[in-house]
Amino acid sequence: MREIFLCSISNVSSGDCPEDCAYCTQSAHHQGKIRRYKYKKPEEVLEEAKYLHSLGALGFCLVTSGRGLDDQKCEYIASLAASIKKEVPHLHLIACCGRADVESLKHLKKHGVDSYNHNLETAQNFFPQICTTHTWEERFETCENTLKAGLLLCSGGIFGLGESFNDRIELLRTLQSLTPATTPINFFIPSPSLPIKEKVMSAEEALECLSLAKEFLPKTKLMVAGGREVVFGTDQREIFDCGVDAIVLGDYLTAKGDAPKKDLEMLANYGFAIATSCDA
């Protein structure tokens, strides 16, 4: 029986990011209508981890807003990781905290983080059209630092930002060169607060993006993340036919996902099992 890997997200530090990423409601430049807080209480994060793991989530991603991993943030994430691993030792922990150097990443690994997520988002030549406060090269460097630190790399992007077909190919070729363990594919969802005014991508075009990603990254765990429910609706069987190996269970950073039990019922109806190992 085919197994699907379930990953979950905890937005442990939300909003007021100084970066101007045109696709992100957490940017202070856009003033999106979202919850804003500095750091979530550790006991709250631990309860989230336990609950989602009890539903079958094997991955748990600790996400912070802001440009990068400074000393305070690094210690906070390291402390969270250590406490979670003590209570839920088999949970695969991912940190997603922006720009990071090798030593900080090694520190996170020492305290229980298994993977680091830093998305390239789009092609190098298109990136300046969606962000001006940091460079694509900075993102690529953090991906390289992740591998140097001995962490598994989780890196992907967002489709539907106004990029060309060639931009999509360029992004996938670059990801191919990094050989990430997991590649999350997101689909842009419009928001009144965001400067990007692209419409929601059609399911047909989104499936083409997923097929392309699997073609370029046949050995990478391909995960559909943001935009899954909006783009594909209730009939999502075809995303798995395109080679998707993983989905996000529960909520996203600032957007609600489907109720976890609804996704679990969907997978069961498709005849899939829930992965119990990261090797699935």
Short mmCIF file of C-alpha atoms in Angstrom, two decimals:
data_model
loop_
_atom_site.label_atom_id
_atom_site.label_comp_id
_atom_site.label_asym_id
_atom_site.label_seq_id
_atom_site.Cartn_x
_atom_site.Cartn_y
_atom_site.Cartn_z
CA MET A 1 0.00 0.00 0.00
CA ARG A 2 1.30 3.43 -0.94
CA GLU A 3 2.23 5.64 2.03
CA ILE A 4 1.81 9.42 2.30
CA PHE A 5 4.02 11.45 4.62
CA LEU A 6 2.19 13.99 6.80
CA CYS A 7 3.90 17.18 7.90
CA SER A 8 2.52 19.87 10.19
CA ILE A 9 3.44 23.51 10.81
CA SER A 10 3.65 25.64 13.93
CA ASN A 11 3.96 29.36 13.31
CA VAL A 12 5.95 30.04 16.48
CA SER A 13 6.72 33.70 15.67
CA SER A 14 4.24 35.58 13.52
CA GLY A 15 4.08 38.82 11.54
CA ASP A 16 5.94 42.15 11.50
CA CYS A 17 8.66 40.82 9.19
CA PRO A 18 10.80 43.67 7.77
CA GLU A 19 11.24 41.90 4.42
CA ASP A 20 9.04 42.95 1.50
CA CYS A 21 8.30 39.53 -0.07
CA ALA A 22 5.32 40.30 -2.29
CA TYR A 23 3.63 36.94 -1.67
CA CYS A 24 3.74 37.01 2.15
CA THR A 25 1.05 38.35 4.48
CA GLN A 26 3.56 38.38 7.35
CA SER A 27 5.50 41.25 5.78
CA ALA A 28 5.20 44.53 7.71
CA HIS A 29 5.14 46.26 4.30
CA HIS A 30 1.73 44.79 3.46
CA GLN A 31 -0.11 44.96 6.80
CA GLY A 32 -2.07 41.78 6.25
CA LYS A 33 -4.89 40.95 8.65
CA ILE A 34 -3.08 38.25 10.60
CA ARG A 35 -2.19 37.39 14.18
CA ARG A 36 1.09 38.93 15.31
CA TYR A 37 3.20 37.71 18.22
CA LYS A 38 6.89 37.52 19.07
CA TYR A 39 7.24 33.98 20.42
CA LYS A 40 4.64 31.33 21.09
CA LYS A 41 4.71 29.78 24.57
CA PRO A 42 6.79 26.55 24.59
CA GLU A 43 4.03 24.56 26.29
CA GLU A 44 1.60 25.60 23.53
CA VAL A 45 4.01 24.44 20.81
CA LEU A 46 4.58 21.14 22.63
CA GLU A 47 0.84 20.48 22.83
CA GLU A 48 0.48 21.18 19.10
CA ALA A 49 3.30 18.73 18.36
CA LYS A 50 1.73 16.01 20.50
CA TYR A 51 -1.73 16.49 19.03
CA LEU A 52 -0.66 16.49 15.38
CA HIS A 53 1.65 13.54 15.94
CA SER A 54 -1.27 11.63 17.47
CA LEU A 55 -3.14 12.15 14.17
CA GLY A 56 -0.28 10.74 12.14
CA ALA A 57 1.96 13.72 11.39
CA LEU A 58 5.56 12.55 11.32
CA GLY A 59 7.04 15.96 10.47
CA PHE A 60 6.67 19.09 12.62
CA CYS A 61 8.01 22.41 11.35
CA LEU A 62 8.90 25.31 13.66
CA VAL A 63 8.52 28.51 11.62
CA THR A 64 9.55 32.04 12.58
CA SER A 65 8.96 35.31 10.76
CA GLY A 66 11.85 37.66 10.01
CA ARG A 67 14.89 37.61 7.80
CA GLY A 68 17.09 35.20 9.65
CA LEU A 69 18.23 33.13 12.59
CA ASP A 70 19.77 35.53 15.15
CA ASP A 71 21.17 34.34 18.50
CA GLN A 72 17.94 34.81 20.46
CA LYS A 73 15.84 33.03 17.87
CA CYS A 74 18.39 30.24 17.58
CA GLU A 75 18.26 29.55 21.33
CA TYR A 76 14.46 29.66 21.33
CA ILE A 77 14.18 27.13 18.50
CA ALA A 78 16.89 24.91 20.01
CA SER A 79 15.04 24.90 23.34
CA LEU A 80 11.72 24.07 21.65
CA ALA A 81 13.33 21.26 19.67
CA ALA A 82 14.93 19.72 22.75
CA SER A 83 11.68 19.77 24.73
CA ILE A 84 9.66 18.31 21.86
CA LYS A 85 12.16 15.53 21.18
CA LYS A 86 12.10 14.62 24.87
CA GLU A 87 8.32 14.15 24.77
CA VAL A 88 7.90 12.92 21.18
CA PRO A 89 11.25 11.34 20.25
CA HIS A 90 10.16 9.94 16.88
CA LEU A 91 8.87 13.25 15.52
CA HIS A 92 10.93 14.59 12.62
CA LEU A 93 11.64 18.23 13.49
CA ILE A 94 12.09 20.91 10.84
CA ALA A 95 13.14 24.50 11.53
CA CYS A 96 12.26 27.31 9.13
CA CYS A 97 13.81 30.54 10.36
CA GLY A 98 15.22 32.32 7.34
CA ARG A 99 18.87 33.06 6.66
CA ALA A 100 21.23 30.92 8.74
CA ASP A 101 24.97 30.29 9.01
CA VAL A 102 26.59 26.88 9.41
CA GLU A 103 27.35 27.20 13.14
CA SER A 104 23.76 28.17 14.03
CA LEU A 105 22.44 25.27 11.99
CA LYS A 106 24.83 22.86 13.73
CA HIS A 107 23.53 24.18 17.06
CA LEU A 108 19.95 23.39 16.03
CA LYS A 109 20.96 19.91 14.92
CA LYS A 110 22.65 19.29 18.27
CA HIS A 111 19.37 20.08 20.04
CA GLY A 112 17.13 17.82 17.97
CA VAL A 113 16.35 19.56 14.68
CA ASP A 114 16.48 17.07 11.79
CA SER A 115 15.84 19.28 8.73
CA TYR A 116 16.03 22.94 7.81
CA ASN A 117 13.49 24.49 5.47
CA HIS A 118 14.51 27.44 3.34
CA ASN A 119 12.63 27.83 0.08
CA LEU A 120 14.21 29.38 -3.00
CA GLU A 121 10.63 30.47 -3.86
CA THR A 122 11.26 31.12 -7.55
CA ALA A 123 13.92 31.38 -10.25
CA GLN A 124 16.99 33.53 -9.67
CA ASN A 125 16.18 35.95 -12.50
CA PHE A 126 12.53 36.41 -11.40
CA PHE A 127 13.21 36.81 -7.67
CA PRO A 128 13.92 40.60 -7.77
CA GLN A 129 10.35 41.10 -8.98
CA ILE A 130 8.92 39.61 -5.79
CA CYS A 131 11.47 40.74 -3.18
CA THR A 132 13.90 43.67 -2.93
CA THR A 133 15.07 43.50 0.69
CA HIS A 134 17.24 40.42 0.30
CA THR A 135 18.65 38.43 -2.60
CA TRP A 136 17.98 35.02 -4.10
CA GLU A 137 21.69 34.31 -3.67
CA GLU A 138 21.29 34.69 0.09
CA ARG A 139 18.60 32.02 0.03
CA PHE A 140 20.73 29.66 -2.02
CA GLU A 141 23.64 30.15 0.41
CA THR A 142 21.47 29.14 3.36
CA CYS A 143 20.47 25.97 1.51
CA GLU A 144 24.15 25.18 1.01
CA ASN A 145 24.84 25.94 4.68
CA THR A 146 22.12 23.48 5.67
CA LEU A 147 23.86 20.69 3.83
CA LYS A 148 27.25 21.70 5.26
CA ALA A 149 25.79 21.53 8.77
CA GLY A 150 24.68 17.95 8.18
CA LEU A 151 20.97 18.68 8.28
CA LEU A 152 18.49 17.40 5.73
CA LEU A 153 17.43 20.13 3.33
CA CYS A 154 13.80 21.04 2.73
CA SER A 155 13.55 23.56 -0.11
CA GLY A 156 10.96 24.38 -2.73
CA GLY A 157 9.00 27.33 -4.02
CA ILE A 158 5.76 29.06 -4.95
CA PHE A 159 4.08 28.76 -8.33
CA GLY A 160 1.63 31.31 -9.66
CA LEU A 161 3.50 34.52 -8.81
CA GLY A 162 3.54 35.70 -12.41
CA GLU A 163 6.66 33.75 -13.32
CA SER A 164 7.16 32.29 -16.80
CA PHE A 165 7.37 28.61 -17.72
CA ASN A 166 11.13 29.04 -18.17
CA ASP A 167 11.34 30.49 -14.65
CA ARG A 168 9.69 27.35 -13.33
CA ILE A 169 12.17 25.16 -15.16
CA GLU A 170 15.06 27.26 -13.84
CA LEU A 171 13.82 26.90 -10.25
CA LEU A 172 13.47 23.14 -10.57
CA ARG A 173 16.92 22.78 -12.15
CA THR A 174 18.45 24.70 -9.26
CA LEU A 175 16.60 22.58 -6.71
CA GLN A 176 17.83 19.51 -8.56
CA SER A 177 21.41 20.70 -8.03
CA LEU A 178 20.81 20.95 -4.26
CA THR A 179 19.24 17.46 -4.01
CA PRO A 180 16.84 18.37 -1.18
CA ALA A 181 15.33 15.57 0.89
CA THR A 182 11.94 17.29 0.63
CA THR A 183 10.57 19.89 -1.77
CA PRO A 184 7.41 21.73 -0.73
CA ILE A 185 5.36 23.08 -3.61
CA ASN A 186 3.14 26.06 -2.78
CA PHE A 187 0.55 27.75 -4.97
CA PHE A 188 0.00 31.49 -4.64
CA ILE A 189 -3.32 32.49 -3.11
CA PRO A 190 -4.31 36.16 -3.58
CA SER A 191 -4.90 38.45 -0.63
CA PRO A 192 -6.16 42.07 -0.70
CA SER A 193 -3.10 43.14 1.28
CA LEU A 194 -0.56 41.74 -1.18
CA PRO A 195 0.89 43.58 -4.20
CA ILE A 196 0.77 40.47 -6.41
CA LYS A 197 -2.60 40.39 -8.16
CA GLU A 198 -2.36 37.06 -9.97
CA LYS A 199 -5.48 34.88 -9.97
CA VAL A 200 -5.64 31.46 -8.38
CA MET A 201 -3.93 28.94 -10.65
CA SER A 202 -6.17 26.40 -12.35
CA ALA A 203 -5.97 22.83 -11.11
CA GLU A 204 -4.82 21.74 -14.57
CA GLU A 205 -1.84 24.12 -14.56
CA ALA A 206 -1.01 23.21 -10.96
CA LEU A 207 -0.91 19.52 -11.87
CA GLU A 208 1.50 20.34 -14.70
CA CYS A 209 3.74 22.08 -12.15
CA LEU A 210 3.68 19.02 -9.90
CA SER A 211 4.47 16.67 -12.78
CA LEU A 212 7.41 18.86 -13.77
CA ALA A 213 8.69 18.92 -10.21
CA LYS A 214 8.56 15.13 -9.97
CA GLU A 215 10.36 14.84 -13.31
CA PHE A 216 13.24 17.00 -12.07
CA LEU A 217 13.24 15.61 -8.52
CA PRO A 218 12.34 11.91 -8.81
CA LYS A 219 14.08 10.89 -5.55
CA THR A 220 12.94 13.89 -3.49
CA LYS A 221 9.90 13.73 -1.21
CA LEU A 222 7.47 16.02 -3.06
CA MET A 223 5.03 17.80 -0.76
CA VAL A 224 2.06 19.96 -1.64
CA ALA A 225 1.81 22.74 0.94
CA GLY A 226 0.10 26.13 0.74
CA GLY A 227 -2.79 26.47 -1.69
CA ARG A 228 -3.67 22.78 -1.91
CA GLU A 229 -7.26 23.10 -0.73
CA VAL A 230 -7.97 26.29 -2.70
CA VAL A 231 -6.52 25.09 -6.02
CA PHE A 232 -7.69 21.46 -5.99
CA GLY A 233 -10.87 21.61 -3.92
CA THR A 234 -12.27 18.36 -2.56
CA ASP A 235 -11.05 16.05 -5.34
CA GLN A 236 -7.30 15.82 -4.85
CA ARG A 237 -6.61 12.32 -6.16
CA GLU A 238 -4.70 13.61 -9.19
CA ILE A 239 -1.99 15.31 -7.14
CA PHE A 240 -0.90 11.88 -5.90
CA ASP A 241 -1.04 10.50 -9.43
CA CYS A 242 1.53 13.21 -10.29
CA GLY A 243 3.95 11.75 -7.75
CA VAL A 244 3.20 13.78 -4.61
CA ASP A 245 4.50 11.92 -1.54
CA ALA A 246 3.49 14.29 1.26
CA ILE A 247 0.97 16.92 2.34
CA VAL A 248 0.66 19.43 5.16
CA LEU A 249 -1.81 18.33 7.83
CA GLY A 250 -3.66 21.12 9.61
CA ASP A 251 -3.13 24.87 9.33
CA TYR A 252 -0.48 26.83 7.45
CA LEU A 253 1.37 29.93 8.60
CA THR A 254 -1.42 32.50 8.43
CA ALA A 255 -4.10 30.53 6.57
CA LYS A 256 -6.40 27.78 7.76
CA GLY A 257 -6.05 24.34 6.23
CA ASP A 258 -8.70 21.65 6.11
CA ALA A 259 -9.54 19.95 9.39
CA PRO A 260 -6.93 17.19 9.88
CA LYS A 261 -9.55 14.47 10.15
CA LYS A 262 -10.97 15.50 6.77
CA ASP A 263 -7.56 14.97 5.13
CA LEU A 264 -7.15 11.64 6.92
CA GLU A 265 -10.51 10.49 5.60
CA MET A 266 -9.56 11.64 2.11
CA LEU A 267 -6.34 9.62 2.14
CA ALA A 268 -8.13 6.55 3.47
CA ASN A 269 -10.75 6.85 0.72
CA TYR A 270 -7.94 6.94 -1.85
CA GLY A 271 -6.52 3.73 -0.40
CA PHE A 272 -3.36 5.32 1.02
CA ALA A 273 -1.67 4.58 4.32
CA ILE A 274 -0.02 7.17 6.56
CA ALA A 275 3.78 6.96 6.55
CA THR A 276 5.36 5.96 9.86
CA SER A 277 8.94 6.43 8.72
CA CYS A 278 10.78 9.31 7.06
CA ASP A 279 12.07 6.81 4.51
CA ALA A 280 8.58 6.26 3.11
#
